[in-house]
Amino acid sequence: MHVATTIAPVQDGQLTEKIHDDLATRRLAPAEHVVDTAYLSPAQIERAQRVHGITLLGPVLANKSPQAKAHSGFDKTAFAIDWGNEQAICPRGATSVSWTELHISGHIYLQARFAERDCRPCPDRARCTSSATGSRSIAVLPQALHEIQMRNRLDQQTEQWQRRYAIRAGIESTLSQNVRAHGLRRSRYRGLTRTHVQHVLTAMACNLSRLANWHDATSTRRASRFQTLCTAAGFTII
Ligand code: SF4
C-alpha cells in the first residue's frame, strides 16, 4: 500500500504523477494502475505510459456537451479533425475558418470555429448549435490527447473494458476501513511529516489486520496436543 500525505485542499488527481514518480523511485511502478475518474485525464494517461510504462486504467470524464447529454444533434465526435491543416470538418461538410489555442483549467484546447456564412443558412443548425445567430465552434485537446480521450470513451462502454476495470472492486471498502475503523480522517498530529507517519502506521495496521483476516479464512486450524490426545482416547471436545 503506497501512502502519500498532502494538505487538505489538494485534489486526488493532483497526486497521480507524484505517486507514479515515488513508486518508480523505489522500483515499484506497476504495469497497470486502476483508478477512478478523479485520478486520470488523457494527459495523465499519456504521461504514465510515456514516463513510467504504466497503463493508467479508468473512465475518463464523459462528454458533457448539450448534444452528447441529450444523445441527439452533433456532438464533438460528429466532426472530423484535419490535424495537419488545423481544421475541423462538420457533418455538413463545412470547414472551420479559425483554429485558436485556449487555456481552460490548466489544460490546452484547440478551438475550431465555423463561418457564419456556413452556419446561418444551415438546415441542421438546430441540431448543431443553440446560438440564435452565431456559428458553431468545437474545442478539442491536442491530437495525441484527443485520440486517447476518444479511444478511452469508446473502450469504457464495452463489456470487455468493464470486466477488466472490475478488479478495482473492493478498494473503496479498504478506504472505508481506514476511515471508519482506523480514524484516517482525523490527524492526531500537527504538520505534514508527523501526519505522514500516522498515515503510514495506519496503512501498516490495515495490511496486518487484512493479512490476519485472510489467514483466518484460508487456514485450517491445527489441533493442539491436548485435542489430539482426547481424540485418540475417543473423546470429542466442543
Ligand atoms: S451549423 Fe455550421 S457547423 Fe453545424 S452542421 Fe451546419 S454548417 Fe456545419
PDB file of C-alpha atoms and ligand atoms in Angstrom:
ATOM      1  CA  MET A   1       0.000   0.000   0.000  1.00  0.00           C
ATOM      2  CA  HIS A   2       1.578   3.317  -1.087  1.00  0.00           C
ATOM      3  CA  VAL A   3       0.960   6.286   1.215  1.00  0.00           C
ATOM      4  CA  ALA A   4       1.045   9.940   0.145  1.00  0.00           C
ATOM      5  CA  THR A   5       0.097  12.747   2.527  1.00  0.00           C
ATOM      6  CA  THR A   6      -0.950  16.227   1.429  1.00  0.00           C
ATOM      7  CA  ILE A   7      -2.654  19.265   2.845  1.00  0.00           C
ATOM      8  CA  ALA A   8      -6.453  19.081   2.623  1.00  0.00           C
ATOM      9  CA  PRO A   9      -7.170  21.282  -0.440  1.00  0.00           C
ATOM     10  CA  VAL A  10      -5.025  19.146  -2.783  1.00  0.00           C
ATOM     11  CA  GLN A  11      -7.348  17.177  -5.050  1.00  0.00           C
ATOM     12  CA  ASP A  12      -6.970  13.462  -5.769  1.00  0.00           C
ATOM     13  CA  GLY A  13      -5.871  13.865  -9.383  1.00  0.00           C
ATOM     14  CA  GLN A  14      -3.026  16.196  -8.460  1.00  0.00           C
ATOM     15  CA  LEU A  15      -1.286  13.245  -6.804  1.00  0.00           C
ATOM     16  CA  THR A  16      -1.295  10.769  -9.691  1.00  0.00           C
ATOM     17  CA  GLU A  17       2.044  11.853 -11.131  1.00  0.00           C
ATOM     18  CA  LYS A  18       3.751  12.076  -7.747  1.00  0.00           C
ATOM     19  CA  ILE A  19       2.522   8.603  -6.768  1.00  0.00           C
ATOM     20  CA  HIS A  20       3.955   7.189 -10.011  1.00  0.00           C
ATOM     21  CA  ASP A  21       7.258   9.044  -9.557  1.00  0.00           C
ATOM     22  CA  ASP A  22       7.581   7.831  -5.958  1.00  0.00           C
ATOM     23  CA  LEU A  23       6.799   4.218  -6.880  1.00  0.00           C
ATOM     24  CA  ALA A  24       9.264   4.357  -9.781  1.00  0.00           C
ATOM     25  CA  THR A  25      11.991   5.722  -7.472  1.00  0.00           C
ATOM     26  CA  ARG A  26      11.515   2.614  -5.301  1.00  0.00           C
ATOM     27  CA  ARG A  27      11.337   0.400  -8.415  1.00  0.00           C
ATOM     28  CA  LEU A  28       7.754  -0.457  -7.542  1.00  0.00           C
ATOM     29  CA  ALA A  29       5.979   1.116 -10.515  1.00  0.00           C
ATOM     30  CA  PRO A  30       3.111  -1.188 -11.539  1.00  0.00           C
ATOM     31  CA  ALA A  31       2.455  -2.255 -15.136  1.00  0.00           C
ATOM     32  CA  GLU A  32      -1.158  -1.203 -14.675  1.00  0.00           C
ATOM     33  CA  HIS A  33      -2.721   1.258 -12.232  1.00  0.00           C
ATOM     34  CA  VAL A  34      -6.505   1.088 -11.878  1.00  0.00           C
ATOM     35  CA  VAL A  35      -8.065   4.331 -10.648  1.00  0.00           C
ATOM     36  CA  ASP A  36     -11.346   6.248 -10.622  1.00  0.00           C
ATOM     37  CA  THR A  37     -12.114   9.280 -12.765  1.00  0.00           C
ATOM     38  CA  ALA A  38     -10.696  11.729 -10.222  1.00  0.00           C
ATOM     39  CA  TYR A  39      -7.196  10.346 -10.759  1.00  0.00           C
ATOM     40  CA  LEU A  40      -6.923  10.384 -14.518  1.00  0.00           C
ATOM     41  CA  SER A  41      -7.127  12.604 -17.545  1.00  0.00           C
ATOM     42  CA  PRO A  42      -5.874  11.991 -21.089  1.00  0.00           C
ATOM     43  CA  ALA A  43      -2.686  13.904 -20.159  1.00  0.00           C
ATOM     44  CA  GLN A  44      -2.121  11.668 -17.137  1.00  0.00           C
ATOM     45  CA  ILE A  45      -2.740   8.510 -19.170  1.00  0.00           C
ATOM     46  CA  GLU A  46      -0.203   9.706 -21.736  1.00  0.00           C
ATOM     47  CA  ARG A  47       2.417  10.679 -19.140  1.00  0.00           C
ATOM     48  CA  ALA A  48       2.076   7.465 -17.109  1.00  0.00           C
ATOM     49  CA  GLN A  49       2.733   5.404 -20.253  1.00  0.00           C
ATOM     50  CA  ARG A  50       5.489   7.623 -21.647  1.00  0.00           C
ATOM     51  CA  VAL A  51       7.460   8.234 -18.436  1.00  0.00           C
ATOM     52  CA  HIS A  52       6.946   5.012 -16.481  1.00  0.00           C
ATOM     53  CA  GLY A  53       5.383   2.495 -18.882  1.00  0.00           C
ATOM     54  CA  ILE A  54       2.289   2.375 -16.623  1.00  0.00           C
ATOM     55  CA  THR A  55      -1.126   1.698 -18.150  1.00  0.00           C
ATOM     56  CA  LEU A  56      -3.440   4.047 -16.268  1.00  0.00           C
ATOM     57  CA  LEU A  57      -6.834   2.370 -16.412  1.00  0.00           C
ATOM     58  CA  GLY A  58     -10.050   4.162 -15.533  1.00  0.00           C
ATOM     59  CA  PRO A  59     -13.014   6.012 -17.017  1.00  0.00           C
ATOM     60  CA  VAL A  60     -12.227   9.463 -18.408  1.00  0.00           C
ATOM     61  CA  LEU A  61     -14.815  12.196 -17.940  1.00  0.00           C
ATOM     62  CA  ALA A  62     -17.837  11.800 -20.173  1.00  0.00           C
ATOM     63  CA  ASN A  63     -18.577  14.286 -22.939  1.00  0.00           C
ATOM     64  CA  LYS A  64     -20.676  16.969 -21.222  1.00  0.00           C
ATOM     65  CA  SER A  65     -21.771  18.904 -24.297  1.00  0.00           C
ATOM     66  CA  PRO A  66     -25.565  19.506 -24.547  1.00  0.00           C
ATOM     67  CA  GLN A  67     -25.705  17.309 -27.673  1.00  0.00           C
ATOM     68  CA  ALA A  68     -23.865  14.416 -26.011  1.00  0.00           C
ATOM     69  CA  LYS A  69     -26.014  14.639 -22.876  1.00  0.00           C
ATOM     70  CA  ALA A  70     -29.200  14.661 -24.945  1.00  0.00           C
ATOM     71  CA  HIS A  71     -27.907  11.891 -27.267  1.00  0.00           C
ATOM     72  CA  SER A  72     -29.094  13.998 -30.144  1.00  0.00           C
ATOM     73  CA  GLY A  73     -27.561  16.515 -32.519  1.00  0.00           C
ATOM     74  CA  PHE A  74     -23.903  16.914 -33.445  1.00  0.00           C
ATOM     75  CA  ASP A  75     -21.510  16.489 -30.556  1.00  0.00           C
ATOM     76  CA  LYS A  76     -17.748  16.680 -30.992  1.00  0.00           C
ATOM     77  CA  THR A  77     -17.484  13.143 -32.274  1.00  0.00           C
ATOM     78  CA  ALA A  78     -19.542  14.101 -35.350  1.00  0.00           C
ATOM     79  CA  PHE A  79     -16.713  16.377 -36.556  1.00  0.00           C
ATOM     80  CA  ALA A  80     -13.630  15.188 -38.436  1.00  0.00           C
ATOM     81  CA  ILE A  81     -10.331  16.811 -37.478  1.00  0.00           C
ATOM     82  CA  ASP A  82      -7.672  17.588 -40.078  1.00  0.00           C
ATOM     83  CA  TRP A  83      -4.702  17.973 -37.705  1.00  0.00           C
ATOM     84  CA  GLY A  84      -2.195  18.732 -40.444  1.00  0.00           C
ATOM     85  CA  ASN A  85      -4.183  21.689 -41.763  1.00  0.00           C
ATOM     86  CA  GLU A  86      -5.513  22.689 -38.312  1.00  0.00           C
ATOM     87  CA  GLN A  87      -9.129  22.483 -39.395  1.00  0.00           C
ATOM     88  CA  ALA A  88     -12.334  20.706 -38.405  1.00  0.00           C
ATOM     89  CA  ILE A  89     -14.894  19.441 -40.898  1.00  0.00           C
ATOM     90  CA  CYS A  90     -18.516  19.403 -39.766  1.00  0.00           C
ATOM     91  CA  PRO A  91     -21.153  16.776 -40.633  1.00  0.00           C
ATOM     92  CA  ARG A  92     -22.480  19.056 -43.399  1.00  0.00           C
ATOM     93  CA  GLY A  93     -19.021  19.204 -44.953  1.00  0.00           C
ATOM     94  CA  ALA A  94     -18.163  22.796 -43.962  1.00  0.00           C
ATOM     95  CA  THR A  95     -14.571  23.513 -42.959  1.00  0.00           C
ATOM     96  CA  SER A  96     -13.679  25.615 -39.915  1.00  0.00           C
ATOM     97  CA  VAL A  97     -12.231  29.046 -40.592  1.00  0.00           C
ATOM     98  CA  SER A  98     -10.214  29.628 -37.419  1.00  0.00           C
ATOM     99  CA  TRP A  99      -8.029  27.474 -35.132  1.00  0.00           C
ATOM    100  CA  THR A 100      -7.180  29.051 -31.770  1.00  0.00           C
ATOM    101  CA  GLU A 101      -5.349  27.806 -28.687  1.00  0.00           C
ATOM    102  CA  LEU A 102      -7.341  28.075 -25.453  1.00  0.00           C
ATOM    103  CA  HIS A 103      -6.236  27.524 -21.848  1.00  0.00           C
ATOM    104  CA  ILE A 104      -9.026  26.084 -19.697  1.00  0.00           C
ATOM    105  CA  SER A 105      -8.442  24.881 -16.113  1.00  0.00           C
ATOM    106  CA  GLY A 106      -4.755  24.327 -16.793  1.00  0.00           C
ATOM    107  CA  HIS A 107      -5.349  22.348 -19.993  1.00  0.00           C
ATOM    108  CA  ILE A 108      -4.613  23.419 -23.563  1.00  0.00           C
ATOM    109  CA  TYR A 109      -7.506  23.114 -26.027  1.00  0.00           C
ATOM    110  CA  LEU A 110      -7.698  23.910 -29.712  1.00  0.00           C
ATOM    111  CA  GLN A 111     -10.841  25.720 -30.752  1.00  0.00           C
ATOM    112  CA  ALA A 112     -12.105  25.384 -34.315  1.00  0.00           C
ATOM    113  CA  ARG A 113     -14.765  27.906 -35.319  1.00  0.00           C
ATOM    114  CA  PHE A 114     -17.009  27.691 -38.357  1.00  0.00           C
ATOM    115  CA  ALA A 115     -18.059  30.606 -40.537  1.00  0.00           C
ATOM    116  CA  GLU A 116     -21.402  32.339 -40.040  1.00  0.00           C
ATOM    117  CA  ARG A 117     -21.900  32.203 -43.787  1.00  0.00           C
ATOM    118  CA  ASP A 118     -21.973  28.382 -43.472  1.00  0.00           C
ATOM    119  CA  CYS A 119     -23.878  28.057 -40.190  1.00  0.00           C
ATOM    120  CA  ARG A 120     -26.629  30.670 -40.583  1.00  0.00           C
ATOM    121  CA  PRO A 121     -28.340  29.065 -43.570  1.00  0.00           C
ATOM    122  CA  CYS A 122     -27.515  25.501 -42.493  1.00  0.00           C
ATOM    123  CA  PRO A 123     -30.606  23.214 -42.399  1.00  0.00           C
ATOM    124  CA  ASP A 124     -29.017  21.282 -39.484  1.00  0.00           C
ATOM    125  CA  ARG A 125     -28.364  24.395 -37.441  1.00  0.00           C
ATOM    126  CA  ALA A 126     -30.813  23.455 -34.652  1.00  0.00           C
ATOM    127  CA  ARG A 127     -29.041  20.092 -34.222  1.00  0.00           C
ATOM    128  CA  CYS A 128     -25.652  21.764 -34.065  1.00  0.00           C
ATOM    129  CA  THR A 129     -25.754  24.958 -32.012  1.00  0.00           C
ATOM    130  CA  SER A 130     -28.071  26.629 -29.516  1.00  0.00           C
ATOM    131  CA  SER A 131     -26.899  30.079 -30.603  1.00  0.00           C
ATOM    132  CA  ALA A 132     -29.596  32.090 -32.368  1.00  0.00           C
ATOM    133  CA  THR A 133     -27.228  33.838 -34.745  1.00  0.00           C
ATOM    134  CA  GLY A 134     -23.636  32.765 -34.062  1.00  0.00           C
ATOM    135  CA  SER A 135     -21.665  29.989 -35.683  1.00  0.00           C
ATOM    136  CA  ARG A 136     -20.633  26.628 -34.206  1.00  0.00           C
ATOM    137  CA  SER A 137     -17.266  26.072 -32.612  1.00  0.00           C
ATOM    138  CA  ILE A 138     -15.705  22.992 -31.031  1.00  0.00           C
ATOM    139  CA  ALA A 139     -12.770  22.706 -28.634  1.00  0.00           C
ATOM    140  CA  VAL A 140     -10.545  19.632 -28.752  1.00  0.00           C
ATOM    141  CA  LEU A 141      -7.429  18.546 -26.880  1.00  0.00           C
ATOM    142  CA  PRO A 142      -4.117  18.399 -28.789  1.00  0.00           C
ATOM    143  CA  GLN A 143      -4.032  15.426 -31.188  1.00  0.00           C
ATOM    144  CA  ALA A 144      -2.317  12.793 -29.005  1.00  0.00           C
ATOM    145  CA  LEU A 145      -4.535  13.576 -26.013  1.00  0.00           C
ATOM    146  CA  HIS A 146      -7.684  13.876 -28.136  1.00  0.00           C
ATOM    147  CA  GLU A 147      -7.074  10.402 -29.552  1.00  0.00           C
ATOM    148  CA  ILE A 148      -6.534   8.946 -26.059  1.00  0.00           C
ATOM    149  CA  GLN A 149      -9.740  10.624 -24.867  1.00  0.00           C
ATOM    150  CA  MET A 150     -11.823   9.351 -27.794  1.00  0.00           C
ATOM    151  CA  ARG A 151     -10.406   5.821 -27.578  1.00  0.00           C
ATOM    152  CA  ASN A 152     -10.923   5.650 -23.799  1.00  0.00           C
ATOM    153  CA  ARG A 153     -14.505   6.925 -24.053  1.00  0.00           C
ATOM    154  CA  LEU A 154     -15.308   4.225 -26.588  1.00  0.00           C
ATOM    155  CA  ASP A 155     -13.464   1.467 -24.713  1.00  0.00           C
ATOM    156  CA  GLN A 156     -15.078   2.224 -21.370  1.00  0.00           C
ATOM    157  CA  GLN A 157     -18.513   1.489 -22.832  1.00  0.00           C
ATOM    158  CA  THR A 158     -17.537  -2.059 -23.704  1.00  0.00           C
ATOM    159  CA  GLU A 159     -18.193  -5.127 -21.572  1.00  0.00           C
ATOM    160  CA  GLN A 160     -14.592  -6.264 -22.027  1.00  0.00           C
ATOM    161  CA  TRP A 161     -13.243  -2.995 -20.586  1.00  0.00           C
ATOM    162  CA  GLN A 162     -15.726  -3.082 -17.703  1.00  0.00           C
ATOM    163  CA  ARG A 163     -14.700  -6.637 -16.814  1.00  0.00           C
ATOM    164  CA  ARG A 164     -11.081  -5.534 -16.763  1.00  0.00           C
ATOM    165  CA  TYR A 165     -11.915  -2.500 -14.602  1.00  0.00           C
ATOM    166  CA  ALA A 166     -13.882  -4.679 -12.151  1.00  0.00           C
ATOM    167  CA  ILE A 167     -10.572  -5.579 -10.495  1.00  0.00           C
ATOM    168  CA  ARG A 168     -10.920  -2.246  -8.701  1.00  0.00           C
ATOM    169  CA  ALA A 169     -13.965  -3.515  -6.785  1.00  0.00           C
ATOM    170  CA  GLY A 170     -13.121  -3.637  -3.100  1.00  0.00           C
ATOM    171  CA  ILE A 171     -10.725  -0.707  -2.946  1.00  0.00           C
ATOM    172  CA  GLU A 172     -13.455   1.604  -1.651  1.00  0.00           C
ATOM    173  CA  SER A 173     -14.005  -0.779   1.273  1.00  0.00           C
ATOM    174  CA  THR A 174     -10.274  -0.604   2.028  1.00  0.00           C
ATOM    175  CA  LEU A 175     -10.527   3.192   2.122  1.00  0.00           C
ATOM    176  CA  SER A 176     -13.663   2.963   4.224  1.00  0.00           C
ATOM    177  CA  GLN A 177     -11.964   0.584   6.663  1.00  0.00           C
ATOM    178  CA  ASN A 178      -9.129   3.074   7.113  1.00  0.00           C
ATOM    179  CA  VAL A 179     -11.518   5.976   7.599  1.00  0.00           C
ATOM    180  CA  ARG A 180     -14.051   4.279   9.894  1.00  0.00           C
ATOM    181  CA  ALA A 181     -12.040   1.688  11.783  1.00  0.00           C
ATOM    182  CA  HIS A 182      -8.682   3.452  11.925  1.00  0.00           C
ATOM    183  CA  GLY A 183      -9.701   7.131  12.125  1.00  0.00           C
ATOM    184  CA  LEU A 184      -7.858   8.189   8.983  1.00  0.00           C
ATOM    185  CA  ARG A 185      -9.821  11.424   8.537  1.00  0.00           C
ATOM    186  CA  ARG A 186      -8.588  12.887  11.808  1.00  0.00           C
ATOM    187  CA  SER A 187      -4.973  13.915  12.169  1.00  0.00           C
ATOM    188  CA  ARG A 188      -3.536  13.203  15.593  1.00  0.00           C
ATOM    189  CA  TYR A 189      -0.541  15.464  14.985  1.00  0.00           C
ATOM    190  CA  ARG A 190       0.338  18.867  13.603  1.00  0.00           C
ATOM    191  CA  GLY A 191       2.461  19.121  10.481  1.00  0.00           C
ATOM    192  CA  LEU A 192       2.677  17.029   7.345  1.00  0.00           C
ATOM    193  CA  THR A 193       5.699  14.996   8.409  1.00  0.00           C
ATOM    194  CA  ARG A 194       4.133  13.678  11.606  1.00  0.00           C
ATOM    195  CA  THR A 195       0.766  13.207   9.943  1.00  0.00           C
ATOM    196  CA  HIS A 196       2.510  11.167   7.244  1.00  0.00           C
ATOM    197  CA  VAL A 197       3.946   8.883   9.937  1.00  0.00           C
ATOM    198  CA  GLN A 198       0.394   8.411  11.283  1.00  0.00           C
ATOM    199  CA  HIS A 199      -0.820   7.542   7.776  1.00  0.00           C
ATOM    200  CA  VAL A 200       1.999   5.038   7.208  1.00  0.00           C
ATOM    201  CA  LEU A 201       1.308   3.340  10.558  1.00  0.00           C
ATOM    202  CA  THR A 202      -2.421   3.237   9.773  1.00  0.00           C
ATOM    203  CA  ALA A 203      -1.700   1.622   6.407  1.00  0.00           C
ATOM    204  CA  MET A 204       0.574  -0.935   8.070  1.00  0.00           C
ATOM    205  CA  ALA A 205      -2.146  -1.740  10.638  1.00  0.00           C
ATOM    206  CA  CYS A 206      -4.669  -2.143   7.839  1.00  0.00           C
ATOM    207  CA  ASN A 207      -2.334  -4.502   5.956  1.00  0.00           C
ATOM    208  CA  LEU A 208      -1.717  -6.586   9.086  1.00  0.00           C
ATOM    209  CA  SER A 209      -5.396  -6.843  10.006  1.00  0.00           C
ATOM    210  CA  ARG A 210      -6.263  -7.859   6.428  1.00  0.00           C
ATOM    211  CA  LEU A 211      -3.466 -10.405   6.430  1.00  0.00           C
ATOM    212  CA  ALA A 212      -4.817 -11.836   9.686  1.00  0.00           C
ATOM    213  CA  ASN A 213      -8.351 -11.977   8.242  1.00  0.00           C
ATOM    214  CA  TRP A 214      -7.053 -13.700   5.136  1.00  0.00           C
ATOM    215  CA  HIS A 215      -5.065 -16.179   7.224  1.00  0.00           C
ATOM    216  CA  ASP A 216      -8.110 -16.994   9.386  1.00  0.00           C
ATOM    217  CA  ALA A 217     -10.237 -17.506   6.316  1.00  0.00           C
ATOM    218  CA  THR A 218      -7.788 -19.762   4.487  1.00  0.00           C
ATOM    219  CA  SER A 219      -6.008 -21.797   7.169  1.00  0.00           C
ATOM    220  CA  THR A 220      -7.321 -24.940   8.786  1.00  0.00           C
ATOM    221  CA  ARG A 221      -6.575 -24.604  12.466  1.00  0.00           C
ATOM    222  CA  ARG A 222      -4.050 -27.195  13.750  1.00  0.00           C
ATOM    223  CA  ALA A 223      -5.273 -29.301  16.651  1.00  0.00           C
ATOM    224  CA  SER A 224      -3.468 -28.829  19.982  1.00  0.00           C
ATOM    225  CA  ARG A 225      -1.691 -31.781  21.641  1.00  0.00           C
ATOM    226  CA  PHE A 226      -4.485 -31.951  24.212  1.00  0.00           C
ATOM    227  CA  GLN A 227      -7.116 -32.169  21.442  1.00  0.00           C
ATOM    228  CA  THR A 228      -5.091 -34.859  19.669  1.00  0.00           C
ATOM    229  CA  LEU A 229      -4.857 -36.861  22.924  1.00  0.00           C
ATOM    230  CA  CYS A 230      -8.602 -36.543  23.588  1.00  0.00           C
ATOM    231  CA  THR A 231      -9.458 -37.575  20.049  1.00  0.00           C
ATOM    232  CA  ALA A 232      -7.173 -40.631  20.343  1.00  0.00           C
ATOM    233  CA  ALA A 233      -8.924 -41.569  23.622  1.00  0.00           C
ATOM    234  CA  GLY A 234     -12.317 -41.334  21.927  1.00  0.00           C
ATOM    235  CA  PHE A 235     -13.472 -38.001  23.463  1.00  0.00           C
ATOM    236  CA  THR A 236     -14.823 -35.117  21.464  1.00  0.00           C
ATOM    237  CA  ILE A 237     -14.002 -31.570  22.570  1.00  0.00           C
ATOM    238  CA  ILE A 238     -16.596 -28.956  21.689  1.00  0.00           C
TER     239      ILE A 238
HETATM  240  S1  SF4 B   1     -24.400  24.612 -38.173  1.00  0.00           S
HETATM  241 FE1  SF4 B   1     -22.421  25.026 -39.140  1.00  0.00          FE
HETATM  242  S2  SF4 B   1     -21.020  23.566 -38.218  1.00  0.00           S
HETATM  243 FE2  SF4 B   1     -23.103  22.860 -37.774  1.00  0.00          FE
HETATM  244  S3  SF4 B   1     -23.580  21.398 -39.354  1.00  0.00           S
HETATM  245 FE3  SF4 B   1     -24.347  23.372 -40.034  1.00  0.00          FE
HETATM  246  S4  SF4 B   1     -22.661  24.293 -41.237  1.00  0.00           S
HETATM  247 FE4  SF4 B   1     -21.820  22.609 -40.065  1.00  0.00          FE
END
